Tab-separated table of C-alpha atoms and ligand atoms in Angstrom:
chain	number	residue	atom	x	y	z
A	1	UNK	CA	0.000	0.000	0.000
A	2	UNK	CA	1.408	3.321	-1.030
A	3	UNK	CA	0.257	6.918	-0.620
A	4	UNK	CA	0.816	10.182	-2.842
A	5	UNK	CA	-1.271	12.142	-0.293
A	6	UNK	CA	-0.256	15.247	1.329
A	7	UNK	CA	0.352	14.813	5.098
A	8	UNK	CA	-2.585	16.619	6.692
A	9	UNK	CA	-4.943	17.023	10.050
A	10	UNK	CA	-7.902	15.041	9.781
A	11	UNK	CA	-11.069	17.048	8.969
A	12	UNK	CA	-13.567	14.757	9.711
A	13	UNK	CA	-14.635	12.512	12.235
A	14	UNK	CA	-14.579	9.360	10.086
A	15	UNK	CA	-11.297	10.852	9.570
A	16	UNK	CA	-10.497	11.263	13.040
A	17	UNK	CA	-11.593	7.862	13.637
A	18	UNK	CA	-9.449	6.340	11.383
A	19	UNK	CA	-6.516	8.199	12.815
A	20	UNK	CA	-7.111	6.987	16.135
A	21	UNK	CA	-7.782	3.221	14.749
A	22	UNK	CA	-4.024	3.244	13.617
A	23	UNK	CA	-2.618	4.406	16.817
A	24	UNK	CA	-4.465	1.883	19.080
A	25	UNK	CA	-4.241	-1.065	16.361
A	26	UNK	CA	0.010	-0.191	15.838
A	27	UNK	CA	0.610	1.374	19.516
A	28	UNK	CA	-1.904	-0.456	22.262
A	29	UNK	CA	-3.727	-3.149	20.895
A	30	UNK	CA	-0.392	-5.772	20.647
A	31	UNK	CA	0.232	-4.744	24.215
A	32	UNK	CA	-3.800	-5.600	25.242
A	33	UNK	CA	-4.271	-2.283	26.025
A	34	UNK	CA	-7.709	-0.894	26.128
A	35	UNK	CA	-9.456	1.049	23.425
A	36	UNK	CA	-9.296	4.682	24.330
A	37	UNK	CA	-5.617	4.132	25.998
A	38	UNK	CA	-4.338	5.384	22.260
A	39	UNK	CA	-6.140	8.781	23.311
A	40	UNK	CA	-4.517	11.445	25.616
A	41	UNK	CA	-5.394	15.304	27.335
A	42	UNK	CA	-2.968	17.147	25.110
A	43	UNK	CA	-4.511	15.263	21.855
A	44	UNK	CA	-7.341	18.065	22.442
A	45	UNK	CA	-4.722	20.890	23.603
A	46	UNK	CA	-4.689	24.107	21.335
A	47	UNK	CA	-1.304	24.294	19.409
A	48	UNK	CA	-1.399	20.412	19.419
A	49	UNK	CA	-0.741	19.291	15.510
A	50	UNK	CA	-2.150	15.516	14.337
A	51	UNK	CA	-0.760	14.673	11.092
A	52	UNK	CA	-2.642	12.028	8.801
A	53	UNK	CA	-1.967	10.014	5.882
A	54	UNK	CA	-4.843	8.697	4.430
A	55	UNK	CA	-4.391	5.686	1.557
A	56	UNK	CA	-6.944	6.959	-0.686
A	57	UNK	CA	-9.400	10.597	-0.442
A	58	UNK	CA	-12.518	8.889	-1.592
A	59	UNK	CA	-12.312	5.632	-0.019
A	60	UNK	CA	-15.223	5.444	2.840
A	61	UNK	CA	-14.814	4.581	5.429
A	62	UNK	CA	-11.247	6.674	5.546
A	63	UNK	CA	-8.110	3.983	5.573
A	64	UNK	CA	-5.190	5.534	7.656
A	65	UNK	CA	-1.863	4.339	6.542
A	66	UNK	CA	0.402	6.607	8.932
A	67	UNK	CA	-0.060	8.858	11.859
A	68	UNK	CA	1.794	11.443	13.881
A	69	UNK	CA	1.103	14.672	16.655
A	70	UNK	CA	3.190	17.114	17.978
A	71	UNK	CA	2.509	18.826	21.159
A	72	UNK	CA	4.100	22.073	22.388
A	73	UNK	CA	6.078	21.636	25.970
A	74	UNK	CA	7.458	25.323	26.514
A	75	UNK	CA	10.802	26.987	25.763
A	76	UNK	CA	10.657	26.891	22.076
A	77	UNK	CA	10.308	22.811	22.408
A	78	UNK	CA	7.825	20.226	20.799
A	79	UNK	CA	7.670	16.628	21.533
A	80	UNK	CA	6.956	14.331	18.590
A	81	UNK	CA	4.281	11.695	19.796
A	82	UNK	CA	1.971	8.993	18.611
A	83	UNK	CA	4.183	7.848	15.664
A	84	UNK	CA	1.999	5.115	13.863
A	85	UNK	CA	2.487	3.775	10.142
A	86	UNK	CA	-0.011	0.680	8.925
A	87	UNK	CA	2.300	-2.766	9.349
A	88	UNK	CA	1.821	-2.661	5.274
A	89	UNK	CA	3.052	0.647	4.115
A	90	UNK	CA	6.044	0.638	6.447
A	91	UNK	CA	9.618	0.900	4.788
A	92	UNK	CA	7.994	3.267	1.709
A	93	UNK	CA	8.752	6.337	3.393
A	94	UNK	CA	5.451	7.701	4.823
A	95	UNK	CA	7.153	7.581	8.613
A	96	UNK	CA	9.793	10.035	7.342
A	97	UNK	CA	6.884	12.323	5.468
A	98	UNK	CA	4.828	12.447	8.827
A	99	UNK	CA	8.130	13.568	10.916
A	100	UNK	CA	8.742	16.178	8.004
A	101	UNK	CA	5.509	17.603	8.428
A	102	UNK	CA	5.399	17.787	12.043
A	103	UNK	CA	8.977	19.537	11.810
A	104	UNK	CA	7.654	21.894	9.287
A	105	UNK	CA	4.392	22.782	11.371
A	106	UNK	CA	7.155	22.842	14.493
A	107	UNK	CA	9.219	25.945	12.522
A	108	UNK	CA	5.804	27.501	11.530
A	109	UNK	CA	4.727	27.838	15.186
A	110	UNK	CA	8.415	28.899	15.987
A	111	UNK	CA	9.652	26.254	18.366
A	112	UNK	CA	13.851	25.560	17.818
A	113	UNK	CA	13.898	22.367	18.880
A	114	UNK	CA	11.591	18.633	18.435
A	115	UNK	CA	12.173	15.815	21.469
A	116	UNK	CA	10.639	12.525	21.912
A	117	UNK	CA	10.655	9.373	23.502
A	118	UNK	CA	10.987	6.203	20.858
A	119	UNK	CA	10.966	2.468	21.085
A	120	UNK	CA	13.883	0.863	20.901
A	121	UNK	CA	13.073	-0.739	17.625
A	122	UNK	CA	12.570	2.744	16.045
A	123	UNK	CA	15.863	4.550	16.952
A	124	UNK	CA	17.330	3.906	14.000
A	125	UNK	CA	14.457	5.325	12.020
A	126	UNK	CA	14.466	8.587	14.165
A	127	UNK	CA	18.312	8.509	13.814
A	128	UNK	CA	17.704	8.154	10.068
A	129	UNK	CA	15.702	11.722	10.513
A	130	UNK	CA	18.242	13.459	12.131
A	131	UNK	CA	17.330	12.849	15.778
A	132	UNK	CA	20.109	11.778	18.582
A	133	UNK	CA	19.734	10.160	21.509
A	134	UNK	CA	20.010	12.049	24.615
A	135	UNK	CA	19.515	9.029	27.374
A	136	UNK	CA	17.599	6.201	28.144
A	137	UNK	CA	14.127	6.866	28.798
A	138	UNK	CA	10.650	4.946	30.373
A	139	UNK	CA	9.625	1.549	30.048
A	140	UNK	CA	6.226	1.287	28.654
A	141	UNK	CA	3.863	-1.092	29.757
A	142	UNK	CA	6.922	-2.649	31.538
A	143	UNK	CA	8.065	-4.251	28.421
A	144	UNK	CA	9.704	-1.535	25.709
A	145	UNK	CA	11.958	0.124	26.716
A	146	UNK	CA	12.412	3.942	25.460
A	147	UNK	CA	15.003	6.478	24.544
A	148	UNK	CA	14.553	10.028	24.969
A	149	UNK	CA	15.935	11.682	21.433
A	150	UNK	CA	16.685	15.190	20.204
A	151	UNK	CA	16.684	17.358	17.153
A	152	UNK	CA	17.640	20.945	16.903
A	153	UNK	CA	15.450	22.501	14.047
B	1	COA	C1	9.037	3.274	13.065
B	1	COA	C2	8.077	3.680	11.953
B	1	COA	C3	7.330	4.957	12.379
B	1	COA	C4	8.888	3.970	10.678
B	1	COA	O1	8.023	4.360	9.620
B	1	COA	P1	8.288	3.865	8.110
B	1	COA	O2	7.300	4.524	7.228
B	1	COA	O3	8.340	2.378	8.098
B	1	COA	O4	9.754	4.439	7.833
B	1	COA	P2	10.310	5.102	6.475
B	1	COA	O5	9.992	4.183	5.347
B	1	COA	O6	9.835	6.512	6.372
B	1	COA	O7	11.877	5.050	6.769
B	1	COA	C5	12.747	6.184	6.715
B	1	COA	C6	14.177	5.673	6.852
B	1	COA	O8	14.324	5.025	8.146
B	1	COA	C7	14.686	3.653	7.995
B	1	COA	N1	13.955	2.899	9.013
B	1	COA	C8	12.609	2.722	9.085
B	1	COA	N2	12.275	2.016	10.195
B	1	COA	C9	13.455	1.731	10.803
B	1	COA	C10	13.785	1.043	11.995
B	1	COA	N3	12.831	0.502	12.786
B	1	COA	N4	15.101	0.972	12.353
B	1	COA	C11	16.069	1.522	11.577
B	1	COA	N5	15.814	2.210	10.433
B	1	COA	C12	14.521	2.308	10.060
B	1	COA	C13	14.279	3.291	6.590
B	1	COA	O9	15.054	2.229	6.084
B	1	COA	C14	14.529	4.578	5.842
B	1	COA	O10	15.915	4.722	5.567
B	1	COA	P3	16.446	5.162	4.103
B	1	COA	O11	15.979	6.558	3.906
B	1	COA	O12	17.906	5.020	4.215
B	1	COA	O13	15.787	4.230	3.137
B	1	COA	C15	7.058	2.572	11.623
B	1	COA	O14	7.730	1.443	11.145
B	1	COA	C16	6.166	2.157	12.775
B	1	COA	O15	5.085	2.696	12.939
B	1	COA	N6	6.603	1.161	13.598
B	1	COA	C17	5.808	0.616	14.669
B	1	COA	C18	5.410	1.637	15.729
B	1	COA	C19	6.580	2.427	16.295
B	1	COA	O16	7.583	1.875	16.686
B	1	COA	N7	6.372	3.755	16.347
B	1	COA	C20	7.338	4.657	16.891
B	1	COA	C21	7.055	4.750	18.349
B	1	COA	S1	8.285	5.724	19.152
């Protein structure tokens, strides 16, 4: 599956709702997590940016291949969260075009700098982007363990 969409918000709520099925189904359902654990406060924070992919415009209901937010934390700094691309379009690039697009709505709102926290397995992908790693972060749902990583824009 391939996409040669622009990265964009979602507009509607079929559209929201298919962003949200790709977080929980890549992010929280493999760990039995419960629907509505993929959601969070600052999803619904002004200056909070959700970035979409959708497969197709027409298709109904809305098929979300990749997903990505970035919240604002202060001091010219926004953390990267919610990184999500469909187990069948990953490895085509539409990770990297979601990161782009949150860096370039990052330098439109004036922050200097993007941080987040990834999955082990995903370092290299952020590292791929730019990104270093600062130190070893959380362990999520006592299993993954996460690395806190840094970009100067
Ligand atoms: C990690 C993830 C976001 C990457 O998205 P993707 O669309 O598959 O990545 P892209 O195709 O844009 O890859 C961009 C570059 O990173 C590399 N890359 C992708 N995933 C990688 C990984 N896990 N480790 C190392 N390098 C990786 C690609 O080879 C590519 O390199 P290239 O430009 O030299 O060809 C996606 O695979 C995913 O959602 N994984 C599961 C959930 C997850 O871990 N999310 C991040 C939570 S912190």
């Amino acid at each position: 599956m391939t996409s040669t969409l622009p990265v964009r918000p979602p507009r509607t709520p079929a559209e929201w709702a298919a962003y949200y099925a790709l977080r929980y189904a890549v992010l929280r359902q493999p760990w039995q997590q419960p629907p509505g654990s993929e959601r969070v406060p600052a999803d619904d924070e002004p200056g909070t940016v959700h970035a979409l992919l959708l497969a197709d415009e027409t298709a109904e209901p809305p098929v979300a291949l990749a997903v990505g937010m970035l919240q604002p934390t202060g001091n010219g700094q926004g953390q990267i969260r919610f990184m999500a691309v469909a187990p069948e379009a990953a490895g085509q690039g539409l990770g990297r075009e979601v990161v782009a697009y949150l860096e370039a709505q990052a330098r439109a709102a004036g922050l200097a700098e993007v941080v987040l926290h990834s999955r082990e397995a995903a370092v290299g992908f952020y590292e791929k982007l730019g990104y270093a790693v600062v130190e070893p972060s959380h362990l999520l749902f006592g299993v993954i363990p996460h690395f806190l990583m840094q970009k100067q824009l």
